[in-house]
CSV table of C-alpha atoms and ligand atoms in Angstrom, one decimal:
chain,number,residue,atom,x,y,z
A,124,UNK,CA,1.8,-12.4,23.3
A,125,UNK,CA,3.7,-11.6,20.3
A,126,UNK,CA,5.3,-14.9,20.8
A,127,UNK,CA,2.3,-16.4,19.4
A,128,UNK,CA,1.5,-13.6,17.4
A,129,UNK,CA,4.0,-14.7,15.8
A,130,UNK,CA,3.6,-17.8,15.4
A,131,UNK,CA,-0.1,-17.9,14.4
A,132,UNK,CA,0.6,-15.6,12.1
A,133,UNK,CA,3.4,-17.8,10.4
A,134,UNK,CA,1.4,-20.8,10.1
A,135,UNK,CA,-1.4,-18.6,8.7
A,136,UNK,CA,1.1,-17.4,6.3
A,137,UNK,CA,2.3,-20.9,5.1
A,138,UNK,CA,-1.0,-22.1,4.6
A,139,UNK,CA,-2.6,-19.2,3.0
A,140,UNK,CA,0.1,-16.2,1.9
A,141,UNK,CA,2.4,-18.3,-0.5
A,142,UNK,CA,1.8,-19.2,-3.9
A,143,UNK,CA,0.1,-22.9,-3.1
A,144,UNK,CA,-2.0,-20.7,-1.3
A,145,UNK,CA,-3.3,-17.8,-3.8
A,146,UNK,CA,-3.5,-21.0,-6.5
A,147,UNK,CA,-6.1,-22.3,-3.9
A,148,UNK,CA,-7.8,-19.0,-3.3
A,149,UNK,CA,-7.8,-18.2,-7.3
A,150,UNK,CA,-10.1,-21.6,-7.6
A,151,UNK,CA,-13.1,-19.3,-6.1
A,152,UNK,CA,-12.2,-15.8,-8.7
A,153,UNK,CA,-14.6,-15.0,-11.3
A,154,UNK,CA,-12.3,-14.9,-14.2
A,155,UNK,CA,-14.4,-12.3,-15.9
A,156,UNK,CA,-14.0,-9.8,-12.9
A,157,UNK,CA,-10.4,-8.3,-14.4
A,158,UNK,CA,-11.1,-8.2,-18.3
A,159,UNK,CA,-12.2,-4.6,-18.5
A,160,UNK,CA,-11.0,-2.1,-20.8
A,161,UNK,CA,-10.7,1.4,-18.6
A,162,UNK,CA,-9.8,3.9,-21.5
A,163,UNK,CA,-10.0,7.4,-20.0
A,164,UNK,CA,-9.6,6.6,-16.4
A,165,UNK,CA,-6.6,7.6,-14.6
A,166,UNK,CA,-4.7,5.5,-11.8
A,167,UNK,CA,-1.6,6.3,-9.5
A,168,UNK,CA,0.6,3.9,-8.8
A,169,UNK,CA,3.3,4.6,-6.1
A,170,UNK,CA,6.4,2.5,-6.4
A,171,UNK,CA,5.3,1.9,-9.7
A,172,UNK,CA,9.4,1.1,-11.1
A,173,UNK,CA,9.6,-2.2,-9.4
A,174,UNK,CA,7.6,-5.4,-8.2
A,175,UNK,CA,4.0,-5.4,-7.2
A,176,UNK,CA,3.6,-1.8,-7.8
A,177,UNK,CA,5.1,-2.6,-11.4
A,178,UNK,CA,2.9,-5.8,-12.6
A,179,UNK,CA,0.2,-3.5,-11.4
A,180,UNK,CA,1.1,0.1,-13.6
A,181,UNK,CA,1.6,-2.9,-16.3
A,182,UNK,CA,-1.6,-4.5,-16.0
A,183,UNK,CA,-3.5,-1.5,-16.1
A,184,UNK,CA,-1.6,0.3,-19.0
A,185,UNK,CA,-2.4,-2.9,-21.0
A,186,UNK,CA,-6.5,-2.5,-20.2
A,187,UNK,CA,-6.0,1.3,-21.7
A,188,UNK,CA,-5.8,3.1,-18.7
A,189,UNK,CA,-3.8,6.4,-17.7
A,190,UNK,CA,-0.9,5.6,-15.5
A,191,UNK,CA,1.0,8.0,-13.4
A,192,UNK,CA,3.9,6.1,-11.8
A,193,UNK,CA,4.8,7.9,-8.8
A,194,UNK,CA,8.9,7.1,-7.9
A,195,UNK,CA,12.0,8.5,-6.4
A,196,UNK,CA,14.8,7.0,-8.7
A,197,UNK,CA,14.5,8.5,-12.3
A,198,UNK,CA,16.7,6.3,-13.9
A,199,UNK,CA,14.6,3.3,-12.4
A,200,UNK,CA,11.6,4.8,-12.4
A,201,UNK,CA,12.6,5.8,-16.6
A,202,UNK,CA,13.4,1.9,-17.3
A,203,UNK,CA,10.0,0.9,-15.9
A,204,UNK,CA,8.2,3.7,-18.0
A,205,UNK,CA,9.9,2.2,-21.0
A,206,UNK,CA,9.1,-0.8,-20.7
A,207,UNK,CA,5.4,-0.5,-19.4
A,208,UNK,CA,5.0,1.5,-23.0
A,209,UNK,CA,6.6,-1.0,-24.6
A,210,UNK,CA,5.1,-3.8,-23.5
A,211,UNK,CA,1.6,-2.4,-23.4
A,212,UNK,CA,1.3,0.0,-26.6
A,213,UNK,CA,0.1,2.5,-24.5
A,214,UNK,CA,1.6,5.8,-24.5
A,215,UNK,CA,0.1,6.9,-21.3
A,216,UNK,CA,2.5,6.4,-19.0
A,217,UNK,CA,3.3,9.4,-16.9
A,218,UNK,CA,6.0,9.7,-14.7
A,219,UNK,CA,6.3,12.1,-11.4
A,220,UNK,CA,9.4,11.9,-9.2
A,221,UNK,CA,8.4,12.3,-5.9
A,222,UNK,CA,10.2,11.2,-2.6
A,223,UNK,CA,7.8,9.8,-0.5
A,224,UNK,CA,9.2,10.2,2.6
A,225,UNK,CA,9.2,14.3,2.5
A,226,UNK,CA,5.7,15.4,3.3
A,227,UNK,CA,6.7,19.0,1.7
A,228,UNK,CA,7.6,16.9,-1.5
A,229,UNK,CA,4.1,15.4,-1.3
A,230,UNK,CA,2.1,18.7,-0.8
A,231,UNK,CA,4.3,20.3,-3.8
A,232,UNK,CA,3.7,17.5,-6.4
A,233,UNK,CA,-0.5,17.3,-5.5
A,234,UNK,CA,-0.3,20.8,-6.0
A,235,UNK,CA,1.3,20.5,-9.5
A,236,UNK,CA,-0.6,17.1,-10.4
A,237,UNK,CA,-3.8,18.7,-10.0
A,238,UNK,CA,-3.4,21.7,-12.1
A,239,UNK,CA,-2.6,19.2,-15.3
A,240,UNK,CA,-4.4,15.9,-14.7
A,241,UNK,CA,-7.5,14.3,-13.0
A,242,UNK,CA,-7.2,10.7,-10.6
A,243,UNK,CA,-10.0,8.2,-10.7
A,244,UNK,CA,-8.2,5.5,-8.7
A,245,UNK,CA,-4.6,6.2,-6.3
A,246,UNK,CA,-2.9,2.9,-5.2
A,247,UNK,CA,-0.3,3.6,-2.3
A,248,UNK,CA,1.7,0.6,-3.3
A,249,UNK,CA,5.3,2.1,-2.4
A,250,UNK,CA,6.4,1.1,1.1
A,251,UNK,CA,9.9,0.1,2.7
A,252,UNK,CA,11.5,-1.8,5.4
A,253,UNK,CA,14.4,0.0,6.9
A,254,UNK,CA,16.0,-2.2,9.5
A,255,UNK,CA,18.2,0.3,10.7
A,256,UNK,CA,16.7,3.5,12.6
A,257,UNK,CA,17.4,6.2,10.6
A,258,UNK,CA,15.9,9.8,9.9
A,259,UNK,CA,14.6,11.6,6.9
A,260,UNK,CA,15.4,15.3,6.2
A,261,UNK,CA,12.4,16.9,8.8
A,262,UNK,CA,13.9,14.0,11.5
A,263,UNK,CA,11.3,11.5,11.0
A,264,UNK,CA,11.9,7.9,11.3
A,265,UNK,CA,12.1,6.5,7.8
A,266,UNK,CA,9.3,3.3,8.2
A,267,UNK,CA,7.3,5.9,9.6
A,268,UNK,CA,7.8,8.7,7.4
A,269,UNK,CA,7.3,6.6,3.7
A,270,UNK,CA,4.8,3.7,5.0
A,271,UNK,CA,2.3,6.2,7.1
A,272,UNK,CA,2.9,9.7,6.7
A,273,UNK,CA,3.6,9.6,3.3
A,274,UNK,CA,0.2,7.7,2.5
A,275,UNK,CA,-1.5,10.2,4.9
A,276,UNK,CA,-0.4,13.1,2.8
A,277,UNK,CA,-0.5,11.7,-0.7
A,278,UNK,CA,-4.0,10.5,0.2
A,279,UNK,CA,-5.4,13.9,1.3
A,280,UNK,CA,-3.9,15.6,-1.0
A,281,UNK,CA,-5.5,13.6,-3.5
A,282,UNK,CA,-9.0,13.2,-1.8
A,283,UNK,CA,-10.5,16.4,-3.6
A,284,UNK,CA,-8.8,15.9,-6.8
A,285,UNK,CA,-10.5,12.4,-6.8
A,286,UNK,CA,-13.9,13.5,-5.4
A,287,UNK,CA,-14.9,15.7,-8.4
A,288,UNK,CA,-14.2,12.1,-10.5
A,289,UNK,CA,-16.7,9.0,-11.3
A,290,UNK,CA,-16.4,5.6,-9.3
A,291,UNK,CA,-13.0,7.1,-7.6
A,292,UNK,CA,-11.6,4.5,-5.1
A,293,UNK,CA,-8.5,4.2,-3.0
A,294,UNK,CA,-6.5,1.3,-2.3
A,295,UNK,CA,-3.4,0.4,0.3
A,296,UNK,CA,-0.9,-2.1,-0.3
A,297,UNK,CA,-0.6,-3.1,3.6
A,298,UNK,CA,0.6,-6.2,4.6
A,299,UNK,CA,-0.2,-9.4,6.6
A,300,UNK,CA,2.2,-8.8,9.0
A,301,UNK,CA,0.2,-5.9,10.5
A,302,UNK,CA,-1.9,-8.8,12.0
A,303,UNK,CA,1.0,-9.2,14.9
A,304,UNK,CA,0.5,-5.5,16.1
A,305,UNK,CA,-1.7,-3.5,18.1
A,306,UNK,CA,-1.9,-0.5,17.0
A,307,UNK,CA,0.7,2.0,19.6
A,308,UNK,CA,0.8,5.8,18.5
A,309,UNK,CA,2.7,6.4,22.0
A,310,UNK,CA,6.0,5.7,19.9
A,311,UNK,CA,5.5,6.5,16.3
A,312,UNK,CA,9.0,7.2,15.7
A,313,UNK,CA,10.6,4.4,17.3
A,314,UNK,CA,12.2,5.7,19.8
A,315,UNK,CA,11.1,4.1,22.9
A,316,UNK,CA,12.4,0.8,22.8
A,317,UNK,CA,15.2,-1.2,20.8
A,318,UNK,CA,14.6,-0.7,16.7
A,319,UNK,CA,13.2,-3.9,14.6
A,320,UNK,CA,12.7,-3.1,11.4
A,321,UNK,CA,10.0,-6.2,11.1
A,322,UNK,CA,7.3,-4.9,14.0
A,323,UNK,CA,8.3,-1.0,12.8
A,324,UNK,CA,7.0,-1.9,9.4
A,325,UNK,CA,4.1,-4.1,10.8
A,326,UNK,CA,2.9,-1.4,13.1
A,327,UNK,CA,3.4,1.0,10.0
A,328,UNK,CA,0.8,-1.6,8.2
A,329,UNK,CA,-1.3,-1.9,10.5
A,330,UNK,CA,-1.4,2.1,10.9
A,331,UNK,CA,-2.9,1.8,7.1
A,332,UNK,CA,-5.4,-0.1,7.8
A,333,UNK,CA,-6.8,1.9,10.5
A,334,UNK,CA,-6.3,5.0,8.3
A,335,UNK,CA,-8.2,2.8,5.4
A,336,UNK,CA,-10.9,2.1,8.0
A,337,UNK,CA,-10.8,6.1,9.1
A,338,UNK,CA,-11.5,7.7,5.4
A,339,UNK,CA,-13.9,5.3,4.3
A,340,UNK,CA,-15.8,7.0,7.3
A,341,UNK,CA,-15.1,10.6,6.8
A,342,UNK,CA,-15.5,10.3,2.7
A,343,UNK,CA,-18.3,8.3,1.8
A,344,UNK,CA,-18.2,9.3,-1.9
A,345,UNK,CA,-14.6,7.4,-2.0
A,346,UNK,CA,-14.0,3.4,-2.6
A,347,UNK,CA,-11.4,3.1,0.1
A,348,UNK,CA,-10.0,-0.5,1.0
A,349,UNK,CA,-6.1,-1.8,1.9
A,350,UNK,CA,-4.8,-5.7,1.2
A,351,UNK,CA,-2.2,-7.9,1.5
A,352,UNK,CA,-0.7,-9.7,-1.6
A,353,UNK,CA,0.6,-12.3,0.6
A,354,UNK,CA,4.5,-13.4,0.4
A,355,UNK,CA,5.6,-12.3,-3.0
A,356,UNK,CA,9.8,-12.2,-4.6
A,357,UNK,CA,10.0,-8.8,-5.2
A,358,UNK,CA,13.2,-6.7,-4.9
A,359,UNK,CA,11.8,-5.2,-1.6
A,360,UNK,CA,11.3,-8.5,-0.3
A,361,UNK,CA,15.0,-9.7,-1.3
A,362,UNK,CA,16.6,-6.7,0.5
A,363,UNK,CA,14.8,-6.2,3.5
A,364,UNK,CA,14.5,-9.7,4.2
A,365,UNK,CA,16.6,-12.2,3.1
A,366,UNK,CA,16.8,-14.7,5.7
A,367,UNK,CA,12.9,-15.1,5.2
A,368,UNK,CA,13.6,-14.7,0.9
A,369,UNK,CA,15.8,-17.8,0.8
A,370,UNK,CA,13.8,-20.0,3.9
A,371,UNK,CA,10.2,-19.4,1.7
A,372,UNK,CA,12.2,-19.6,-1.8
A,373,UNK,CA,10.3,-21.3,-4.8
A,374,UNK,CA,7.1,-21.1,-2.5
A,375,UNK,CA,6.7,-17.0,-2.7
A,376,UNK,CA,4.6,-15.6,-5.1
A,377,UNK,CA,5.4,-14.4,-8.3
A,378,UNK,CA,4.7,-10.7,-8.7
A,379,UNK,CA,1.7,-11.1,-10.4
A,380,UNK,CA,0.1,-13.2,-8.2
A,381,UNK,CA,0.9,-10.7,-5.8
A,382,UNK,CA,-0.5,-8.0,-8.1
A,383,UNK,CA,-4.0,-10.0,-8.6
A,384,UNK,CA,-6.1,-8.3,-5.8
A,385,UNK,CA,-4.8,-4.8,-6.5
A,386,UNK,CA,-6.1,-5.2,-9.7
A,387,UNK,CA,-9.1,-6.4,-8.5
A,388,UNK,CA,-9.8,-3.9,-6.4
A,389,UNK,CA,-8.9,-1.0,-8.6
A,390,UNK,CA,-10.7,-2.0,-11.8
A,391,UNK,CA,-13.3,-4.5,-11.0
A,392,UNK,CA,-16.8,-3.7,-11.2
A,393,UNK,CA,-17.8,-6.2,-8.0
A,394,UNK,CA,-15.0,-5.0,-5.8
A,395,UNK,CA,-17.3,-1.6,-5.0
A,396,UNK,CA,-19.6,-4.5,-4.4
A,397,UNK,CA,-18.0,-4.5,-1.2
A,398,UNK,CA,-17.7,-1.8,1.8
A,399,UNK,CA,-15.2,0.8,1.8
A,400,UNK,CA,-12.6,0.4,4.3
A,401,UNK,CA,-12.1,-3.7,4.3
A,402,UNK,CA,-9.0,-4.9,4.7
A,403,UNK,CA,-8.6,-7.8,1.7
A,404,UNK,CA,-6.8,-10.9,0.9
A,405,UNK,CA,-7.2,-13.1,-2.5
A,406,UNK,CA,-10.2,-11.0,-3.6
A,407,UNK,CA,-12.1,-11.0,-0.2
A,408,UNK,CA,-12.6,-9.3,2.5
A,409,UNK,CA,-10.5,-10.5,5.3
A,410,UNK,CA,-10.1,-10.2,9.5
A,411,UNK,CA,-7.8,-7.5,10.6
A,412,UNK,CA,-7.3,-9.3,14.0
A,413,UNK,CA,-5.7,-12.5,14.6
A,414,UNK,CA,-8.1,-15.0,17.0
A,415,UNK,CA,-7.1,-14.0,20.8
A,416,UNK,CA,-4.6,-12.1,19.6
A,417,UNK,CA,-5.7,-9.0,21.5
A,418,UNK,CA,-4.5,-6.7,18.9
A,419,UNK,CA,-8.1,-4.0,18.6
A,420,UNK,CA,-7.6,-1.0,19.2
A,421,UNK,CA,-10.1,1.8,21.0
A,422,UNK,CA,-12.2,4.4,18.7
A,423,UNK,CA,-10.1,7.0,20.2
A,424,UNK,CA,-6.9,5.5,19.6
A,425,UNK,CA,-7.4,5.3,16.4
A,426,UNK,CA,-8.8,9.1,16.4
A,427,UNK,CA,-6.0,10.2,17.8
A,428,UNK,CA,-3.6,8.2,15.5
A,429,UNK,CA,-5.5,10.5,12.6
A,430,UNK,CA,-4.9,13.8,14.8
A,431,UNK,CA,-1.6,13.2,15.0
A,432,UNK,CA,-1.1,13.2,11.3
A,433,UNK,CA,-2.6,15.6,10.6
A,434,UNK,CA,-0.7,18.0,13.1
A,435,UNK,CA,2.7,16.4,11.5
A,436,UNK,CA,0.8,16.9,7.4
A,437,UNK,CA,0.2,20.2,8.5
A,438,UNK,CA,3.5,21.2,10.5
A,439,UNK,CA,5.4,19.9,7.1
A,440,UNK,CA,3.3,21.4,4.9
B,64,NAP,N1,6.6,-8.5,-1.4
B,64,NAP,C1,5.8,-9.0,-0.4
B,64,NAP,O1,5.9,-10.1,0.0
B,64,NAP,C2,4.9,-8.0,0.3
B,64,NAP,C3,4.1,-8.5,1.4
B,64,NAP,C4,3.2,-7.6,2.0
B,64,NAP,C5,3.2,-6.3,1.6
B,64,NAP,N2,4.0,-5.8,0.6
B,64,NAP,C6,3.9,-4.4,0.3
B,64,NAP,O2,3.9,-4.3,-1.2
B,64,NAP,C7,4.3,-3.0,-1.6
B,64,NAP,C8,5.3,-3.1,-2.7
B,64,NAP,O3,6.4,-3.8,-2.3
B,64,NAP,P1,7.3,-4.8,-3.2
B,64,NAP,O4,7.4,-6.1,-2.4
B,64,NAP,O5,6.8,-4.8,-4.6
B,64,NAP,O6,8.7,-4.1,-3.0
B,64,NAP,P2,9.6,-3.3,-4.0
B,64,NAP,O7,9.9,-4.0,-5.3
B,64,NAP,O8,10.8,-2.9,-3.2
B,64,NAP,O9,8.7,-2.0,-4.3
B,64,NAP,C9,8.6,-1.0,-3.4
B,64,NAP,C10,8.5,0.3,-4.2
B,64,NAP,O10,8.3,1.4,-3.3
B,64,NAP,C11,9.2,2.4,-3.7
B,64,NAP,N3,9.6,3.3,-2.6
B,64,NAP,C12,10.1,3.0,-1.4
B,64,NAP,N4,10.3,4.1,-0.7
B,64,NAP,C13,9.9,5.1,-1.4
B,64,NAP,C14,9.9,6.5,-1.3
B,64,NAP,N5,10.4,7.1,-0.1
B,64,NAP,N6,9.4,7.3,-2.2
B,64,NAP,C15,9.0,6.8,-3.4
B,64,NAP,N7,9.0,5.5,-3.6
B,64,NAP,C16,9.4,4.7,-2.7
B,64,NAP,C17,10.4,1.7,-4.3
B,64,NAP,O11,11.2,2.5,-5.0
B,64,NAP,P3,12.8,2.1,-5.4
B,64,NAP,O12,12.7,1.1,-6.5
B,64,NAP,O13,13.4,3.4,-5.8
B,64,NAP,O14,13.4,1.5,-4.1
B,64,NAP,C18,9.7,0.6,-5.1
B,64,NAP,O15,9.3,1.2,-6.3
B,64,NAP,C19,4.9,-2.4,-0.3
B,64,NAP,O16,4.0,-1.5,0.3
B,64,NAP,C20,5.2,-3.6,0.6
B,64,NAP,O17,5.2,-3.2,2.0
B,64,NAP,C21,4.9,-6.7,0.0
């Protein structure tokens, strides 16, 4: 089964994830959708310093917005800052170092943020692809700990600081390889059977969308939705995978191309249009299941997916 998983998913990827296929999807945007001005309302970006999380904080500091880049590297994180102000003209760029993988870090910084600044709009943009299994400080698998924990607790954290704000929405950078897992929260620490890094970080996506599809439940007076930017050359991408960054090449999207639907979900007016909790690709709203693919999960799966969260948010609070 993930055999053609797989493979379906590859075609799918070559057809519609790679920069012939967002100049096709782009044929149907309304050009109009991104040119707002959003003076006075405040986004997050996590992952900000580099890639899509970058042309994103750079985008929206040129429409007037607050940014607060959320990163783990100063000196990185610093560079990006710099040049976001520079390129932009606009001096509010904030910058919180903040280790995503450590809940407690999480909890502390929230607790901090809200005390000096209000949040219309979080993206959870930072993610990573460790191929190696290793551990973070409190012994949590690293995939795990930075791709769904530290979304989890980031995200409710921030839930009543965005609340008390107007049109406040949430979005997920996820990714279209979740599409080759079920979700499995019988081994969310990798332990159970030989470590890939690939299907860890799938099943970490596809544990965002479910979370995306949980929230928009519990908190109606949220904008939640997650996305994939399809296959785009960022540093992550040039790391983590290499084999796929020189095989796809001069057909990956540039970082901007990638950074188009985050956009458009964050400031555009008809994205709200939409429900809360949809999974989106190119500016629509897009199947989180492959055909046949057997990959839904139960309602109480995904519950208990949240349960256990919360237990871990909780126990490192
Ligand atoms: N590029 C693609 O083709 C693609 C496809 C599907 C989904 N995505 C998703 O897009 C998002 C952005 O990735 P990208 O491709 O732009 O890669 P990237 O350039 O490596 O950006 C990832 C960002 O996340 C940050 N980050 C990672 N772990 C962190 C932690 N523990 N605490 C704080 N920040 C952390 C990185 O910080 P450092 O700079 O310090 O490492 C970096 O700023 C990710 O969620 C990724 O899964 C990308």
């Amino acid at each position: 089964m993930l055999l053609y998983r797989s493979a379906a998913w590859f075609a799918k990827g070559l057809r519609e994830y790679t920069k012939t296929g967002y100049e096709s999807a782009s044929k149907d945007f309304v050009p109009d959708d991104l040119e707002v001005q959003v003076p006075g309302r405040a986004f997050m970006v996590t992952g900000g310093n580099s890639g899509i999380g970058k042309a994103t904080a750079m985008e929206i500091a040129k429409r007037g917005g607050t940014v607060h880049l959320v990163c783990r590297d100063h000196s990185r994180a610093e560079g990006a800052r710099a040049e976001i102000i520079r390129e932009s003209g606009n001096q509010n760029i904030f910058l919180h170092i903040v280790d995503l993988s450590v809940p407690k870090s999480i909890w502390k910084f929230v607790e901090n943020f809200k005390q000096e600044h209000t949040l219309n709009v979080l993206i959870n943009n930072a993610g990573c692809m460790v191929n190696k299994r290793e551990l973070t400080e409190d012994g949590l698998e690293k995939n795990f700990a930075t791709n769904t924990l530290g979304v989890y607790v980031l995200t409710t954290a921030l839930i009543p600081v965005l609340e008390k704000e107007d049109d406040p929405r949430v979005i997920t950078v996820s990714s279209g390889g979740m599409l080759v897992q079920k979700l499995n929260i019988d081994d969310l620490q990798s332990e159970r059977t030989a470590f890939d890094g690939t299907m860890v970080y799938a099943q970490n996506k596809r544990q965002q969308v479910v979370l995306t599809e949980q929230w928009a439940r519990a908190h109606p007076a949220i904008h939640f939705s997650c996305m994939h930017p399809g296959w785009v050359d960022t540093p992550g991408v040039r790391l983590s995978m290499p084999g796929f960054h020189a095989r796809l090449g001069a057909r990956l999207r540039s970082e901007a191309q990638g950074a188009d639907t985050v956009l458009w979900l964050a400031l555009a007016p008809a994205a709200t249009a939409q429900p809360s909790g949809c999974f989106f690709q190119d500016r629509k709203p897009a199947p989180t299941h492959l055909p046949l693919a057997r990959t839904s999960s139960s309602p109480a799966e995904e519950e208990k997916l949240v349960g256990i969260l919360e237990e871990l948010a909780r126990r490192f609070k």
